[in-house]
Short mmCIF file of N, CA and C in Angstrom, two decimals:
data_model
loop_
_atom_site.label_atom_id
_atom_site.label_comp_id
_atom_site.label_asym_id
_atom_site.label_seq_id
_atom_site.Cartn_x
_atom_site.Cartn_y
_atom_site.Cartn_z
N UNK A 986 -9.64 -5.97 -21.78
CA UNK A 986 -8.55 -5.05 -21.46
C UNK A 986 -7.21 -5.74 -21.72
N UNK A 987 -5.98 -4.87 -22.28
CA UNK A 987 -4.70 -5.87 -22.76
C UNK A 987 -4.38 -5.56 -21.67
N UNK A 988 -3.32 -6.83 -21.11
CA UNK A 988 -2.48 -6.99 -20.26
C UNK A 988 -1.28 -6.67 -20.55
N UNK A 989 -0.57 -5.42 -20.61
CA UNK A 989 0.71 -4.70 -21.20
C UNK A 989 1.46 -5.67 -19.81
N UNK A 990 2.88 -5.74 -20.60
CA UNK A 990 4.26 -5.87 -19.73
C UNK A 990 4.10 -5.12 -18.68
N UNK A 991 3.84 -3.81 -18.66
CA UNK A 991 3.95 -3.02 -17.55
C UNK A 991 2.93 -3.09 -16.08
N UNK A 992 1.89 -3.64 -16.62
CA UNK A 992 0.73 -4.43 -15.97
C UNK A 992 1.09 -5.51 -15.32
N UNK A 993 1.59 -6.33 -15.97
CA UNK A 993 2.26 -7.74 -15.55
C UNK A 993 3.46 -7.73 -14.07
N UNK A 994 4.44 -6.38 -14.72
CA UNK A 994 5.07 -6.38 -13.78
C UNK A 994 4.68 -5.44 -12.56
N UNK A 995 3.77 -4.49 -12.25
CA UNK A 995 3.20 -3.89 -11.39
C UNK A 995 2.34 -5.26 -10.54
N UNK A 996 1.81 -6.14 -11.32
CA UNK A 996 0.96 -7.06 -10.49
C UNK A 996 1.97 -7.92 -9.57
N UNK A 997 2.99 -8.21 -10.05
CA UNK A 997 3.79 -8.92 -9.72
C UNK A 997 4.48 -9.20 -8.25
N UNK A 998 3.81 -9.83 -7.63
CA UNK A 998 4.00 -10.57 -6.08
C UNK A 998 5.27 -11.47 -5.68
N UNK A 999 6.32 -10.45 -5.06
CA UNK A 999 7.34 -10.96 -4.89
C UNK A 999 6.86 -12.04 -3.51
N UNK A 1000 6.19 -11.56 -2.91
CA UNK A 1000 5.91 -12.54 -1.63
C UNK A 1000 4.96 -13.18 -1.74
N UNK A 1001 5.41 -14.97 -1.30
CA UNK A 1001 4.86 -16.05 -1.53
C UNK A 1001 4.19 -16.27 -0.46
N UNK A 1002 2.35 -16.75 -1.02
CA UNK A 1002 1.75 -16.54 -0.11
C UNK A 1002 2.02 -18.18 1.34
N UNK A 1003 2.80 -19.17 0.51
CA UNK A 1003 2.85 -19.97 1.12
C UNK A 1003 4.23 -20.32 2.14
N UNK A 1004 4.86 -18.95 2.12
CA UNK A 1004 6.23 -19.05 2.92
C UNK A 1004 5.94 -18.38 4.18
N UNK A 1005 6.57 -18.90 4.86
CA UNK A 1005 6.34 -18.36 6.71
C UNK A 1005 6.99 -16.79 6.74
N UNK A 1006 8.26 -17.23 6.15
CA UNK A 1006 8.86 -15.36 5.99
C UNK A 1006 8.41 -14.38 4.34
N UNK A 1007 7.60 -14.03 4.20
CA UNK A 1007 7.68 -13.04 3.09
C UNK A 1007 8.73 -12.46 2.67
N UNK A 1008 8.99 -12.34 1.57
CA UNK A 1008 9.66 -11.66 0.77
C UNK A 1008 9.96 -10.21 1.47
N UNK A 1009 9.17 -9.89 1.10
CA UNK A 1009 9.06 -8.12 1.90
C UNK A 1009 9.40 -8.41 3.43
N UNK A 1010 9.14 -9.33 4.08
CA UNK A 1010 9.64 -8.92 5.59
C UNK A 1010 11.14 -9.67 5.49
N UNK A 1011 11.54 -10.21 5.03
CA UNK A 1011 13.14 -10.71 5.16
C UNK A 1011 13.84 -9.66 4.60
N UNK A 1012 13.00 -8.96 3.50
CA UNK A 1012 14.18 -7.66 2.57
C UNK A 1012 13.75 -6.57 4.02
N UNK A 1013 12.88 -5.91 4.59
CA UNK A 1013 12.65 -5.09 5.79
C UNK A 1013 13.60 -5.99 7.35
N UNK A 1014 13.79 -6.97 7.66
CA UNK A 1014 14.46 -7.38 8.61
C UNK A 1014 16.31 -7.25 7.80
N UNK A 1015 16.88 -7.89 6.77
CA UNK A 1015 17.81 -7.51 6.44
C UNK A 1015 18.47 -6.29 6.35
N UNK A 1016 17.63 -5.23 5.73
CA UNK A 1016 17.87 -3.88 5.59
C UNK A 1016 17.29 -2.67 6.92
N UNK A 1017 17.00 -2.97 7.88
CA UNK A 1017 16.49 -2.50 8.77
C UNK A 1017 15.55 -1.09 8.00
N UNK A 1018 14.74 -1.53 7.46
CA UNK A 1018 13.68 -0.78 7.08
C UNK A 1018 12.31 -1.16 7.44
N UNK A 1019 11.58 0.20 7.46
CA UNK A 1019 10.04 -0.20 7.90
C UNK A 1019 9.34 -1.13 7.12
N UNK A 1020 7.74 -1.51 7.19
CA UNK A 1020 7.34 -2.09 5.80
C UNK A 1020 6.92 -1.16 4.97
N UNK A 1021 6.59 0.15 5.98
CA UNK A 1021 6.44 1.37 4.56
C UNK A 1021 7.52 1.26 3.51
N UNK A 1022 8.90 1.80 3.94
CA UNK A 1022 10.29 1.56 3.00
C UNK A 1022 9.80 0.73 2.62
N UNK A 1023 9.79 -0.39 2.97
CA UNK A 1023 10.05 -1.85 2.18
C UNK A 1023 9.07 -1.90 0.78
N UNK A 1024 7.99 -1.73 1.56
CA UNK A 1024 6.74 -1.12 0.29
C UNK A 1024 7.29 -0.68 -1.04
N UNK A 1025 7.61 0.24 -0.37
CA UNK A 1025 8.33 1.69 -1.53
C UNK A 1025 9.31 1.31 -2.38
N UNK A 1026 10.83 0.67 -1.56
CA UNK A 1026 11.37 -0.23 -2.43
C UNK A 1026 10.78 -1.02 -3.38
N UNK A 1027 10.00 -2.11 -3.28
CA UNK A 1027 9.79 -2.59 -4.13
C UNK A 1027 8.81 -1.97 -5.13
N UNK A 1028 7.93 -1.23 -4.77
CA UNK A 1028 7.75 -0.38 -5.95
C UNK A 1028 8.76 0.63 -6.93
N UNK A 1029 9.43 0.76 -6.40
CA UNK A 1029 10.36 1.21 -6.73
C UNK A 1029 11.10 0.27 -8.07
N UNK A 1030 11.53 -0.82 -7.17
CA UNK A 1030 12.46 -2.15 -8.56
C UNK A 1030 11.38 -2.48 -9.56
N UNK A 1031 9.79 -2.03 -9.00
CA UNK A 1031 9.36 -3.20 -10.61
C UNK A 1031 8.95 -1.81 -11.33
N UNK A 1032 9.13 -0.74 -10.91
CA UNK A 1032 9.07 0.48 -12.06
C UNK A 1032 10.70 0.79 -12.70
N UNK A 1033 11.97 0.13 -11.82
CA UNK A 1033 12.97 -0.07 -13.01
C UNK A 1033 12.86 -1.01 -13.65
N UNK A 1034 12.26 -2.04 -13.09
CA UNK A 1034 12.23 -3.29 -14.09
C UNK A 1034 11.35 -2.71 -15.42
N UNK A 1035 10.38 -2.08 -15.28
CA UNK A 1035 9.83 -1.48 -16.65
C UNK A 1035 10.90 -0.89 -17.39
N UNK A 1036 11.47 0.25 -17.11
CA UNK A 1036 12.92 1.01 -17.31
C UNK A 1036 13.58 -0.42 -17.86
N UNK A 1037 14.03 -0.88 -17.53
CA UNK A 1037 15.00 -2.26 -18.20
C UNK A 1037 14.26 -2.91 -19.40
N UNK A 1038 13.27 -3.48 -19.53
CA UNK A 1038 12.34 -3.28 -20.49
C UNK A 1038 12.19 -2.65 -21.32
N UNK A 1039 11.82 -1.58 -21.05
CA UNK A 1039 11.30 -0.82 -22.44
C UNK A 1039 12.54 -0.33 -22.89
N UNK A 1040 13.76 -0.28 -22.17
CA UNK A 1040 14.96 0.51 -23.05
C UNK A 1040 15.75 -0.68 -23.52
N UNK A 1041 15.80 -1.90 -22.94
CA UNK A 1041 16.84 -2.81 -23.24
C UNK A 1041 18.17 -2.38 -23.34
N UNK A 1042 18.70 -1.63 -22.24
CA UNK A 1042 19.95 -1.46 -22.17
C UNK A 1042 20.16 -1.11 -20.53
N UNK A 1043 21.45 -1.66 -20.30
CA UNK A 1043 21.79 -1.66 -19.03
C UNK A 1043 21.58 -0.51 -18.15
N UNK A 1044 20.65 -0.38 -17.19
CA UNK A 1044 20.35 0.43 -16.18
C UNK A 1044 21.23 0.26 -14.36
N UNK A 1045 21.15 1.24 -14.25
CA UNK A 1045 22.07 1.98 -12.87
C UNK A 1045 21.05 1.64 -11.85
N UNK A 1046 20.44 0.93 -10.83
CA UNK A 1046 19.36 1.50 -9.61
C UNK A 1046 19.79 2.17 -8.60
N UNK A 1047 19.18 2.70 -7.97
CA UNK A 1047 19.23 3.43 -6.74
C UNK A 1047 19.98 2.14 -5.73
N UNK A 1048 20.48 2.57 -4.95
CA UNK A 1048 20.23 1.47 -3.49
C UNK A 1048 19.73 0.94 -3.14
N UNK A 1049 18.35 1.14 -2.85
CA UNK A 1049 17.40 0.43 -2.18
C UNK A 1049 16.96 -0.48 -3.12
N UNK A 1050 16.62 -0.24 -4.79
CA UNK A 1050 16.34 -0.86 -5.75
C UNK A 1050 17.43 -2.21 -5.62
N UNK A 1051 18.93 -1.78 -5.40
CA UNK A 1051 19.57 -2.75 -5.36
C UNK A 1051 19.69 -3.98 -4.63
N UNK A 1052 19.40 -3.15 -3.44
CA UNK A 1052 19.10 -3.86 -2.07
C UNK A 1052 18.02 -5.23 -2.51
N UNK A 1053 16.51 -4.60 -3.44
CA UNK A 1053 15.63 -5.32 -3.65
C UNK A 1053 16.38 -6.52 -4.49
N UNK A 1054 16.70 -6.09 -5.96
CA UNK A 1054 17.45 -6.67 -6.57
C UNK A 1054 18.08 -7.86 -5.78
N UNK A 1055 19.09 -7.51 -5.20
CA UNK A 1055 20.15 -8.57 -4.50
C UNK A 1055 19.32 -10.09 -4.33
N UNK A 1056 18.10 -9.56 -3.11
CA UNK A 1056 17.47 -10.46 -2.58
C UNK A 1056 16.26 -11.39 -3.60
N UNK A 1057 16.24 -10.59 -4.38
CA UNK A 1057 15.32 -11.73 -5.64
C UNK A 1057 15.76 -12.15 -6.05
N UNK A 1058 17.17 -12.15 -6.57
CA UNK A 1058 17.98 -13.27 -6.99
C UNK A 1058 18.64 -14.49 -6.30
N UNK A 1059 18.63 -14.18 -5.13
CA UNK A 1059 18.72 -15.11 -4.20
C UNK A 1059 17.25 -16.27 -4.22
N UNK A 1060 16.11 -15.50 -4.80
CA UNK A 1060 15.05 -16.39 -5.14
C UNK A 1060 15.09 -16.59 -6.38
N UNK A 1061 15.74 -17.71 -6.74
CA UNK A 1061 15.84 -18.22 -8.20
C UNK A 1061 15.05 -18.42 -8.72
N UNK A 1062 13.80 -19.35 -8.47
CA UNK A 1062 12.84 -19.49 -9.20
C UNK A 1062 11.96 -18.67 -9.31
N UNK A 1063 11.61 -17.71 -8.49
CA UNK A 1063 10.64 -16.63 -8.78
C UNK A 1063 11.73 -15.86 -9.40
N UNK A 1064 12.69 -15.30 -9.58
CA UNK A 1064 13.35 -14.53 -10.60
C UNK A 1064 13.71 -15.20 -11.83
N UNK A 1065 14.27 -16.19 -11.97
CA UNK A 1065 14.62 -16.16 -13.43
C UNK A 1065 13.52 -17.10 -14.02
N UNK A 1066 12.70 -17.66 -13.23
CA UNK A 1066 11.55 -18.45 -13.65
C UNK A 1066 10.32 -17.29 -14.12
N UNK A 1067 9.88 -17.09 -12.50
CA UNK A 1067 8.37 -16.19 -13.08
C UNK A 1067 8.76 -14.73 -13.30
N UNK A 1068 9.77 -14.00 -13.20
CA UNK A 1068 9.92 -12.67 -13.78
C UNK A 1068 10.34 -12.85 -14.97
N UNK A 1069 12.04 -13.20 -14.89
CA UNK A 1069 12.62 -13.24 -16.59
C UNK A 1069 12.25 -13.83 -17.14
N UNK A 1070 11.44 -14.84 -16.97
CA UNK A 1070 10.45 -16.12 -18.20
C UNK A 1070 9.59 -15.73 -18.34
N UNK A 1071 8.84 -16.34 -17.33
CA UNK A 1071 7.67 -15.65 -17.93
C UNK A 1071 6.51 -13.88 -17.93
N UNK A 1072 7.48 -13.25 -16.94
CA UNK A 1072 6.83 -12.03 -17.18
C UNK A 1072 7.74 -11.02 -18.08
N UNK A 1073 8.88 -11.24 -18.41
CA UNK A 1073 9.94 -10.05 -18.90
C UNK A 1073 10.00 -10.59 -20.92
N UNK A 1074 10.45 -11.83 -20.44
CA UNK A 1074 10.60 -12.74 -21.71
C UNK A 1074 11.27 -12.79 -22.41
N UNK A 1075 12.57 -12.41 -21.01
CA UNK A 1075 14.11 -12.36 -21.90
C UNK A 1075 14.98 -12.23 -20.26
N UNK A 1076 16.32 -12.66 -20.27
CA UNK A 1076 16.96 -12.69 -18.91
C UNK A 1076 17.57 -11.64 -18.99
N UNK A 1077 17.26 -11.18 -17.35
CA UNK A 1077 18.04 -9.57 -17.15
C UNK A 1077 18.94 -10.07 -15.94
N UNK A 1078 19.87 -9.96 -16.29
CA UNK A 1078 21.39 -9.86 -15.49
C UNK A 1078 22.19 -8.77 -14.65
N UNK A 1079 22.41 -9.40 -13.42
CA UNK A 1079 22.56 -8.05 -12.37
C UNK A 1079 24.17 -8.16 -13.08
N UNK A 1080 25.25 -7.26 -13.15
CA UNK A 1080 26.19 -7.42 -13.22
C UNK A 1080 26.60 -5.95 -11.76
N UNK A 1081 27.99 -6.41 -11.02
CA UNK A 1081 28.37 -5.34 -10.04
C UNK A 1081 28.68 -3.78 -10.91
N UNK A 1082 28.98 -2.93 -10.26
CA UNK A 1082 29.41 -1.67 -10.69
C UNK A 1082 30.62 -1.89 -10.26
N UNK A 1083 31.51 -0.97 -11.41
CA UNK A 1083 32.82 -0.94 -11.66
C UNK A 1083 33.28 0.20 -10.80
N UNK A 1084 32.28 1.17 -10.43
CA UNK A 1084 32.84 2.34 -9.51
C UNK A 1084 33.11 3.52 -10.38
N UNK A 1085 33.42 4.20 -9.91
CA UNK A 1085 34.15 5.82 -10.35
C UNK A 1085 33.09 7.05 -10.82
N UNK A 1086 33.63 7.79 -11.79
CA UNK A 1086 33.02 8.71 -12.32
C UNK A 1086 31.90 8.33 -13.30
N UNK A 1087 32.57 6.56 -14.27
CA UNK A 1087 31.73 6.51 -15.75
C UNK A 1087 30.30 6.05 -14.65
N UNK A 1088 30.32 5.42 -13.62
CA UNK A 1088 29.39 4.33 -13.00
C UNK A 1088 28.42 5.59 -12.23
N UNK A 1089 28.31 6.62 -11.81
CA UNK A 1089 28.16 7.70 -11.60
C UNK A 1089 27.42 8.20 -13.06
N UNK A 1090 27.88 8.54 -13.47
CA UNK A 1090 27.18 9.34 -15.02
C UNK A 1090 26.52 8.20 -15.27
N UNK A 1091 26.24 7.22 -15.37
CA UNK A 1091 25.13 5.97 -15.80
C UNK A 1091 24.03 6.27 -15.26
N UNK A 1092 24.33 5.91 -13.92
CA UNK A 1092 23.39 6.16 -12.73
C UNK A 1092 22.35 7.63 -13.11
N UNK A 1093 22.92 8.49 -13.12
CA UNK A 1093 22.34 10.05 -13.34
C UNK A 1093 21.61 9.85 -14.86
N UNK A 1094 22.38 9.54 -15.99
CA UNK A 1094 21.71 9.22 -16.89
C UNK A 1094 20.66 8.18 -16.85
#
């Protein structure tokens, strides 16, 4: 069976089995969300992370996606190591939103 990108990143275990706080419970204690939400969020970011992927052009997330976002980059080595290295196989860069109407029509688009 091929192991598509999209495979790779659906498998993809933000929480380390060898850390006292998980991934998922520090993003659910930060954001005062359940672990259902929390769940959902992150399903959520690695089905834009496909979206970022397959279009190669700068994508808008939701909130909560962002929320996720924020906090994986704060984990350096599992983000720019085991996602953008070796599961993406190219670096994806959060840049902020500029605001207004154009940042709005992105988003929707």
């Amino acid at each position: 069976m091929k192991n598509t990108l999209r495979d790779r990143i659906l498998a993809f275990d933000l929480d380390d089995p060898k850390s006292g706080l998980k991934f998922s419970q520090r993003l659910a204690q930060e954001n005062q969300w359940s672990a259902e939400f929390t769940a959902s969020a992150i399903e959520e970011y690695k089905r834009f992370l496909i979206l970022c992927a397959e279009t190669k052009h700068a994508m808008t997330p939701s909130d909560a996606v962002d929320q996720v976002w924020h906090l994986h980059l704060c984990y350096t080595d599992s983000y720019w190591n085991d996602l953008c290295r070796d599961i993406l196989g190219f670096p994806l860069h959060h840049g902020p939103t500029k605001g207004g109407q154009t940042e709005r029509n992105k988003f929707h688009d």
